[in-house]
Coordinates of C-alpha atoms in Angstrom, one line a residue:
M28 CA 98.2 -20.9 108.3
T29 CA 97.5 -22.5 105.0
A30 CA 99.5 -24.9 102.8
Q31 CA 99.8 -22.3 100.1
A32 CA 101.0 -19.7 102.6
I33 CA 103.8 -22.0 103.7
I34 CA 104.7 -22.8 100.1
Q35 CA 104.9 -19.2 99.2
S36 CA 107.2 -18.4 102.1
L37 CA 109.3 -21.4 101.3
A38 CA 109.5 -20.3 97.7
S39 CA 110.5 -16.7 98.7
G40 CA 113.2 -18.1 101.1
L41 CA 114.5 -20.2 98.5
L42 CA 115.1 -17.4 96.1
M43 CA 116.8 -15.3 98.7
G44 CA 118.8 -18.2 99.8
L45 CA 120.3 -18.6 96.3
L46 CA 121.3 -15.0 96.5
Y47 CA 122.7 -15.5 100.0
G48 CA 124.7 -18.3 98.6
L49 CA 126.1 -16.0 95.7
I50 CA 127.2 -13.6 98.3
A51 CA 128.8 -16.2 100.5
V52 CA 130.6 -18.2 97.7
G53 CA 133.1 -15.2 97.2
L54 CA 133.9 -15.1 101.0
A55 CA 134.3 -18.9 101.1
L56 CA 136.6 -18.8 97.8
I57 CA 139.0 -16.2 99.4
F58 CA 139.1 -18.1 102.7
G59 CA 139.7 -21.3 101.2
L60 CA 142.5 -19.9 99.0
M61 CA 144.4 -18.0 101.7
D62 CA 142.8 -18.6 105.0
V63 CA 141.9 -14.9 105.2
T64 CA 138.5 -13.7 106.1
N65 CA 137.5 -10.7 104.3
F66 CA 135.7 -8.4 106.9
A67 CA 135.1 -5.8 104.2
H68 CA 133.0 -8.4 102.1
G69 CA 129.8 -6.5 103.0
E70 CA 131.3 -3.1 101.8
F71 CA 132.2 -4.8 98.5
L72 CA 128.4 -5.5 98.1
M73 CA 127.6 -1.9 98.9
I74 CA 130.0 -0.7 96.5
A75 CA 128.5 -2.9 93.8
M76 CA 125.0 -1.6 94.7
Y77 CA 126.2 2.0 94.3
L78 CA 127.7 1.2 91.0
S79 CA 124.5 -0.2 89.7
F80 CA 122.7 2.7 91.1
F81 CA 124.9 5.5 89.5
L82 CA 125.0 3.5 86.2
F83 CA 121.2 3.7 86.1
A84 CA 121.1 7.2 87.3
F85 CA 123.7 8.8 84.8
F86 CA 123.6 6.5 81.9
A87 CA 120.1 4.9 82.1
I88 CA 121.7 1.2 82.1
D89 CA 119.4 -1.3 83.7
P90 CA 120.8 -3.2 86.6
L91 CA 120.3 -6.4 84.6
L92 CA 122.6 -5.1 81.8
S93 CA 125.0 -3.5 84.2
A94 CA 125.6 -6.6 86.2
P95 CA 128.5 -7.8 84.1
L96 CA 130.0 -4.4 84.1
V97 CA 129.7 -4.2 88.0
A98 CA 131.2 -7.6 88.2
A99 CA 134.1 -6.7 86.0
A100 CA 134.7 -3.5 88.1
L101 CA 134.5 -5.5 91.4
F102 CA 136.9 -8.1 90.0
V103 CA 139.6 -5.2 89.3
F104 CA 138.8 -3.6 92.8
G105 CA 139.2 -7.0 94.5
A106 CA 142.6 -7.8 92.8
V107 CA 144.0 -4.3 93.6
V108 CA 142.9 -4.5 97.3
Y109 CA 144.9 -7.7 97.4
L110 CA 148.0 -6.3 95.6
L111 CA 147.9 -3.0 97.6
I112 CA 146.8 -4.0 101.1
V113 CA 146.3 -7.6 101.9
R114 CA 149.5 -9.2 100.5
F115 CA 151.4 -6.9 102.8
A116 CA 149.4 -7.8 105.8
M117 CA 150.1 -11.5 104.9
R118 CA 153.8 -10.9 105.5
A119 CA 153.3 -10.1 109.1
K120 CA 155.9 -12.1 111.1
A121 CA 154.0 -11.9 114.4
N122 CA 150.3 -12.3 114.9
A123 CA 149.7 -12.6 111.2
G124 CA 146.0 -13.8 111.8
M125 CA 145.2 -10.6 113.8
V126 CA 146.9 -8.5 111.4
Q127 CA 144.8 -9.6 108.6
I128 CA 141.7 -9.4 110.6
F129 CA 142.2 -5.7 111.6
T130 CA 143.5 -5.0 107.9
T131 CA 140.2 -6.1 106.3
F132 CA 138.0 -4.7 109.2
G133 CA 139.9 -1.3 108.9
L134 CA 139.3 -1.4 105.2
A135 CA 135.6 -1.9 105.8
I136 CA 135.4 0.9 108.0
V137 CA 137.2 3.2 105.6
M138 CA 135.1 2.2 102.8
R139 CA 131.9 2.7 104.8
G140 CA 133.0 6.3 105.9
L141 CA 134.0 7.3 102.3
A142 CA 130.6 6.1 101.2
Q143 CA 128.8 8.2 103.9
Y144 CA 131.0 11.4 103.0
F145 CA 130.7 11.1 99.2
F146 CA 127.2 9.4 98.9
T147 CA 125.6 10.8 102.1
P148 CA 123.7 8.3 104.5
D149 CA 120.5 8.8 102.4
Y150 CA 118.5 5.7 101.3
R151 CA 118.6 5.3 97.5
S152 CA 116.8 3.1 95.2
I153 CA 116.3 2.4 91.5
P154 CA 112.8 3.5 90.7
Q155 CA 112.2 2.0 87.5
S156 CA 113.8 -1.1 86.0
W157 CA 113.0 -4.0 83.8
L158 CA 112.3 -6.2 86.8
G159 CA 111.3 -3.9 89.4
G160 CA 107.8 -4.6 91.0
K161 CA 107.0 -7.4 88.8
T162 CA 106.0 -10.9 89.8
I163 CA 105.0 -14.1 88.0
S164 CA 102.5 -16.6 89.3
V165 CA 103.1 -20.3 89.3
A166 CA 100.4 -22.7 90.6
G167 CA 99.1 -19.8 92.6
I168 CA 102.6 -19.0 94.1
F169 CA 104.0 -15.5 93.5
L170 CA 107.5 -15.0 92.5
P171 CA 109.2 -11.7 92.5
E172 CA 110.8 -11.5 89.1
P173 CA 114.0 -9.6 90.6
Q174 CA 114.6 -12.4 93.1
L175 CA 113.8 -15.1 90.5
V176 CA 116.3 -13.7 88.1
G177 CA 118.8 -13.3 90.9
A178 CA 118.4 -17.0 91.8
L179 CA 119.0 -18.1 88.2
V180 CA 122.0 -15.7 88.0
S181 CA 123.3 -17.4 91.2
I182 CA 122.8 -20.9 89.8
A183 CA 124.5 -20.0 86.8
A184 CA 127.4 -18.2 88.5
F185 CA 128.0 -21.3 90.7
A186 CA 127.9 -23.7 87.9
G187 CA 130.4 -21.3 86.1
L188 CA 132.7 -21.2 89.1
Y189 CA 132.6 -25.0 89.6
F190 CA 133.5 -25.7 85.9
F191 CA 136.3 -23.0 86.1
I192 CA 137.8 -24.6 89.3
H193 CA 137.7 -28.2 88.3
R194 CA 138.0 -27.8 84.2
T195 CA 140.5 -25.2 83.6
D196 CA 144.2 -25.0 84.1
F197 CA 143.9 -21.6 86.1
G198 CA 141.3 -23.4 88.3
R199 CA 143.8 -26.1 89.1
A200 CA 146.4 -23.6 90.0
L201 CA 144.0 -22.1 92.3
E202 CA 143.4 -25.5 94.0
A203 CA 147.1 -26.3 94.0
T204 CA 147.9 -22.9 95.6
R205 CA 145.4 -23.5 98.2
E206 CA 146.8 -26.9 99.0
D207 CA 150.5 -25.8 99.2
P208 CA 151.5 -22.2 98.3
G209 CA 155.2 -23.0 98.8
A210 CA 155.3 -25.9 96.4
V211 CA 153.6 -24.3 93.4
A212 CA 156.5 -21.8 93.4
L213 CA 158.7 -24.7 92.5
V214 CA 156.8 -25.2 89.2
G215 CA 156.8 -21.7 88.2
I216 CA 153.3 -20.5 89.5
D217 CA 153.2 -17.0 90.9
K218 CA 151.1 -17.4 94.1
N219 CA 150.6 -13.5 94.2
R220 CA 149.1 -13.7 90.8
V221 CA 146.8 -16.5 91.7
F222 CA 145.8 -14.8 94.9
A223 CA 145.2 -11.6 93.3
F224 CA 142.9 -13.5 90.7
G225 CA 141.2 -15.3 93.6
W226 CA 140.5 -12.0 95.5
G227 CA 139.2 -10.7 92.2
L228 CA 137.0 -13.6 91.4
G229 CA 135.5 -13.4 95.1
A230 CA 134.8 -9.8 94.5
A231 CA 133.3 -10.3 91.1
L232 CA 130.7 -12.9 92.6
V233 CA 129.5 -10.4 95.3
G234 CA 129.4 -7.6 92.7
L235 CA 127.1 -9.8 90.6
A236 CA 124.9 -10.2 93.6
G237 CA 124.9 -6.5 94.6
A238 CA 123.8 -5.6 91.2
I239 CA 120.9 -7.8 91.2
M240 CA 119.9 -6.8 94.8
A241 CA 120.0 -3.0 93.7
V242 CA 116.8 -3.7 91.8
F243 CA 114.7 -4.5 95.0
F244 CA 116.7 -3.4 97.9
Y245 CA 117.5 0.1 99.4
I246 CA 121.0 1.5 98.8
Y247 CA 123.0 3.1 101.7
P248 CA 126.4 3.1 103.2
D249 CA 125.6 0.5 105.9
V250 CA 123.7 -1.8 103.7
G251 CA 126.5 -4.4 103.4
A252 CA 126.7 -5.0 107.3
S253 CA 123.7 -7.1 107.6
F254 CA 124.4 -9.2 104.5
A255 CA 127.9 -9.6 105.5
L256 CA 126.8 -11.0 108.9
I257 CA 124.5 -13.6 107.0
A258 CA 127.5 -14.4 104.7
Y259 CA 129.8 -15.1 107.6
V260 CA 127.2 -17.4 109.1
T261 CA 126.5 -19.1 105.8
V262 CA 130.2 -19.9 105.2
A263 CA 130.6 -21.2 108.8
L264 CA 127.4 -23.3 108.4
G265 CA 128.5 -24.9 105.1
G266 CA 132.1 -25.3 106.1
F267 CA 135.0 -22.9 106.0
G268 CA 136.8 -22.9 102.5
S269 CA 134.0 -25.0 100.8
V270 CA 132.5 -23.2 97.8
F271 CA 129.7 -25.8 97.6
G272 CA 129.2 -25.6 101.2
A273 CA 128.7 -21.9 101.0
F274 CA 126.2 -22.1 98.3
A275 CA 124.3 -24.9 100.0
G276 CA 124.5 -23.0 103.3
G277 CA 122.9 -20.0 101.5
I278 CA 120.0 -22.0 100.5
I279 CA 119.7 -23.6 104.2
V280 CA 119.7 -19.9 105.7
G281 CA 117.1 -18.6 103.2
L282 CA 114.7 -21.5 104.0
V283 CA 115.3 -21.3 107.7
E284 CA 114.7 -17.5 107.7
A285 CA 111.5 -18.0 105.7
V286 CA 110.2 -20.5 108.3
T287 CA 111.2 -18.5 111.2
A288 CA 109.3 -15.5 109.9
L289 CA 106.1 -17.7 109.7
V290 CA 106.4 -18.8 113.4
L291 CA 107.9 -15.6 115.0
P292 CA 107.5 -12.0 114.3
P293 CA 109.3 -10.9 110.9
S294 CA 111.6 -8.6 113.2
L295 CA 113.0 -12.0 114.8
K296 CA 113.6 -13.9 111.6
S297 CA 117.2 -14.0 112.1
V298 CA 116.8 -15.8 115.4
G299 CA 116.3 -19.1 113.5
I300 CA 119.3 -18.7 111.4
Y301 CA 121.7 -18.2 114.4
A302 CA 119.9 -21.1 116.3
V303 CA 120.6 -23.4 113.3
Y304 CA 124.2 -22.2 113.1
L305 CA 124.8 -23.0 116.8
L306 CA 123.2 -26.5 116.5
V307 CA 125.6 -27.2 113.7
V308 CA 128.6 -25.9 115.5
F309 CA 127.9 -28.1 118.4
I310 CA 127.3 -31.1 116.2
R311 CA 129.7 -30.6 113.5
P312 CA 132.2 -27.7 114.2
R313 CA 133.8 -27.8 110.8
G314 CA 130.2 -27.1 109.2
L315 CA 128.1 -29.3 107.1
F316 CA 130.5 -29.7 104.2
G317 CA 133.8 -28.6 105.6
S318 CA 136.8 -30.9 105.8
M319 CA 139.0 -28.9 108.2

């Protein structure tokens, strides 16, 4: 095993880790805002990938161009899901946590079933795109352009989210609603409007990730399941409710996955992720950057 091979693997792991972070940030945002885990998060990713595919298939719009459109569509979808489904689940007077879990889990099953019915279980891909199959070489290290652009988009999205939360009035309203939903109503803030916006923003972030991933990953109804599992581990690793923790956790997960694939067969690359997660749970149950 040469030094160049190790660096190549770590570079690839870093690029994928940044994408994992982008997927997980939306999940962490929703949990931090409402203490609700969206078990349909992977299906949101799947919908985003299908949207990118059909925009390319029917209108010849490259996924790089359609990414903002997909993110906007997922924003609306996420807000509608909250207004029509989740907010009623949150009103449960008994076993509210379980009601919320089974609501989003049921939504995931419905979304996956509808995708199988309308889109068939067949694997699809985008055969030609501006970035597809292209790589650049930096000091002998080959970086796939789709993952590289995805990593840059992830960094830009996280920077934008951080600025939005900490530098805008609506971002401060999000933070205030997270701290005390009851108190914000006394100053005229509509918590349902804030929660709907939070769900929309979380869905838009995973929509952005899905549009980029559609360039280099197969698209099928179950595609979100594996990435959702990684996202849950990433959020728990970084700390529940911590947006920065989710992003940092994604980078850690990507690097650990790459290192594990060097030591173990590629089919066992997830072993390292869960081993690190269990280690962190034993040492720091609230996650690396969590404050709970």
